[in-house]
Amino acid sequence: MWDKPGRAGLVLVAIAAVGFIGCKKTSASKVIETHRAGDIEITFLNDTGTLSQGNDDFMIEFKSASNGRLVDAGRVVLTSTMPMAGMAPMSADIKLTPTGETGRYHAKGNFPMSGTWRFSIQQDGPAGRTTTTFSESVQ
């Protein structure tokens, strides 16, 4: 029965495929924030749709604003500061790592306080050179 490819074999392959797909982690599926810089849309995503105080992981995607496809952002620098009344701004340590997929970066940040943080993203690559800043709440 198992020596010929038949219905039973196809059923087993289908069950295995569904099981594999069902187990795949989709940790960056909710949009936190999207901003446009020139012809590039820059989107922050994670599993909750919000940034959190303390250690936090999120993804950054760079897409063409005209066709929605991921673009090669090249060298990317991300900084984040929190203005403090009467004091120097607080900064968050953020480490960016390319995911291996064009236009996607994994970000690991450490936000010491909740509140409004100011983000600055500079990118320089085949898709062009852009800089954008925006504020985002960290809870």
Coordinates of C-alpha atoms in Angstrom, one line a residue:
M1 CA 0.0 0.0 0.0
W2 CA 2.8 2.5 0.8
D3 CA 5.1 1.5 -2.0
K4 CA 3.1 3.5 -4.6
P5 CA 2.3 7.2 -4.4
G6 CA -1.4 7.2 -3.9
R7 CA -4.1 8.9 -2.0
A8 CA -2.8 7.8 1.4
G9 CA 0.6 9.3 0.7
L10 CA -0.9 12.6 -0.5
V11 CA -3.1 12.8 2.6
L12 CA -0.1 12.4 4.8
V13 CA 1.9 15.1 2.9
A14 CA -1.2 17.4 3.2
I15 CA -1.5 16.8 6.9
A16 CA 2.2 17.4 7.5
A17 CA 2.1 20.6 5.4
V18 CA -0.9 22.0 7.3
G19 CA 0.8 21.1 10.6
F20 CA 3.9 22.9 9.6
I21 CA 2.1 26.0 8.4
G22 CA 0.0 26.0 11.6
C23 CA 3.1 26.0 13.7
K24 CA 4.8 28.8 11.9
K25 CA 5.3 31.8 14.2
T26 CA 3.9 35.0 13.0
S27 CA 5.3 37.4 15.6
A28 CA 5.2 40.5 13.5
S29 CA 1.7 40.7 12.2
K30 CA 0.2 43.8 13.8
V31 CA 1.1 47.3 12.6
I32 CA 2.4 49.6 15.3
E33 CA 3.1 52.6 13.1
T34 CA 3.6 53.4 9.4
H35 CA 5.4 56.5 8.0
R36 CA 6.3 57.7 4.6
A37 CA 9.7 59.0 3.6
G38 CA 9.9 59.9 -0.1
D39 CA 8.6 56.9 -2.0
I40 CA 9.3 54.5 0.9
E41 CA 6.8 53.4 3.6
I42 CA 8.4 52.4 6.8
T43 CA 6.3 50.2 9.1
F44 CA 6.9 49.0 12.6
L45 CA 5.2 45.7 13.4
N46 CA 5.0 43.1 16.3
D47 CA 2.6 40.6 17.7
T48 CA 0.7 43.1 19.9
G49 CA 0.6 46.3 17.8
T50 CA 2.2 48.3 20.6
L51 CA 5.7 49.0 21.9
S52 CA 6.3 48.1 25.6
Q53 CA 8.5 49.4 28.3
G54 CA 11.6 47.3 29.0
N55 CA 13.0 44.9 26.4
D56 CA 10.9 44.8 23.3
D57 CA 11.2 43.0 19.9
F58 CA 9.7 44.4 16.7
M59 CA 10.1 44.3 12.9
I60 CA 10.7 47.2 10.6
E61 CA 9.7 46.9 6.9
F62 CA 10.6 49.2 4.0
K63 CA 8.2 49.1 1.1
S64 CA 7.7 51.0 -2.1
A65 CA 4.8 53.5 -1.6
S66 CA 3.9 53.1 -5.2
N67 CA 3.6 49.3 -5.4
G68 CA 3.7 48.0 -1.8
R69 CA 6.7 45.7 -2.4
L70 CA 9.6 45.3 0.0
V71 CA 12.6 47.4 -1.1
D72 CA 16.3 47.2 -0.3
A73 CA 16.8 49.8 2.4
G74 CA 20.6 49.3 2.6
R75 CA 22.2 50.8 5.6
V76 CA 19.6 51.6 8.3
V77 CA 20.1 53.6 11.5
L78 CA 17.3 53.8 14.1
T79 CA 17.5 56.0 17.2
S80 CA 15.0 56.8 19.8
T81 CA 14.9 59.4 22.5
M82 CA 12.4 60.5 25.1
P83 CA 12.3 64.3 25.9
M84 CA 12.7 65.0 29.6
A85 CA 11.7 68.4 31.1
G86 CA 14.7 70.2 32.4
M87 CA 17.0 67.3 31.6
A88 CA 18.9 65.7 28.7
P89 CA 16.6 63.3 26.7
M90 CA 16.6 59.7 27.7
S91 CA 17.7 57.3 24.9
A92 CA 16.7 53.7 24.2
D93 CA 19.2 51.2 23.0
I94 CA 18.0 49.6 19.8
K95 CA 19.8 47.0 17.8
L96 CA 18.8 46.3 14.2
T97 CA 19.6 43.1 12.4
P98 CA 18.7 42.3 8.8
T99 CA 16.3 39.3 8.6
G100 CA 17.8 38.0 5.4
E101 CA 14.6 39.1 3.6
T102 CA 15.0 42.3 1.5
G103 CA 13.5 45.3 3.3
R104 CA 12.9 43.6 6.7
Y105 CA 14.9 44.2 9.9
H106 CA 14.5 42.8 13.3
A107 CA 14.8 45.4 16.1
K108 CA 15.5 44.7 19.7
G109 CA 14.9 47.7 21.9
N110 CA 15.1 48.5 25.6
F111 CA 12.8 51.4 26.6
P112 CA 13.5 52.3 30.2
M113 CA 10.2 54.3 30.6
S114 CA 6.7 54.3 29.2
G115 CA 5.6 57.4 27.4
T116 CA 6.1 59.2 24.1
W117 CA 9.3 58.4 22.4
R118 CA 10.8 60.2 19.4
F119 CA 12.1 57.9 16.6
S120 CA 14.5 58.8 13.8
I121 CA 15.2 56.4 10.9
Q122 CA 17.8 57.0 8.3
Q123 CA 18.2 54.6 5.4
D124 CA 20.6 54.7 2.5
G125 CA 20.5 52.0 -0.1
P126 CA 19.3 51.1 -3.6
A127 CA 15.8 52.4 -2.8
G128 CA 17.3 55.8 -2.1
R129 CA 18.3 57.9 0.9
T130 CA 15.6 59.0 3.4
T131 CA 15.3 60.3 6.9
T132 CA 12.1 60.5 8.9
T133 CA 11.2 61.2 12.5
F134 CA 8.0 60.5 14.4
S135 CA 6.7 60.1 17.9
E136 CA 5.2 56.8 19.2
S137 CA 3.8 55.7 22.5
V138 CA 5.6 53.1 24.6
Q139 CA 3.3 51.4 27.1

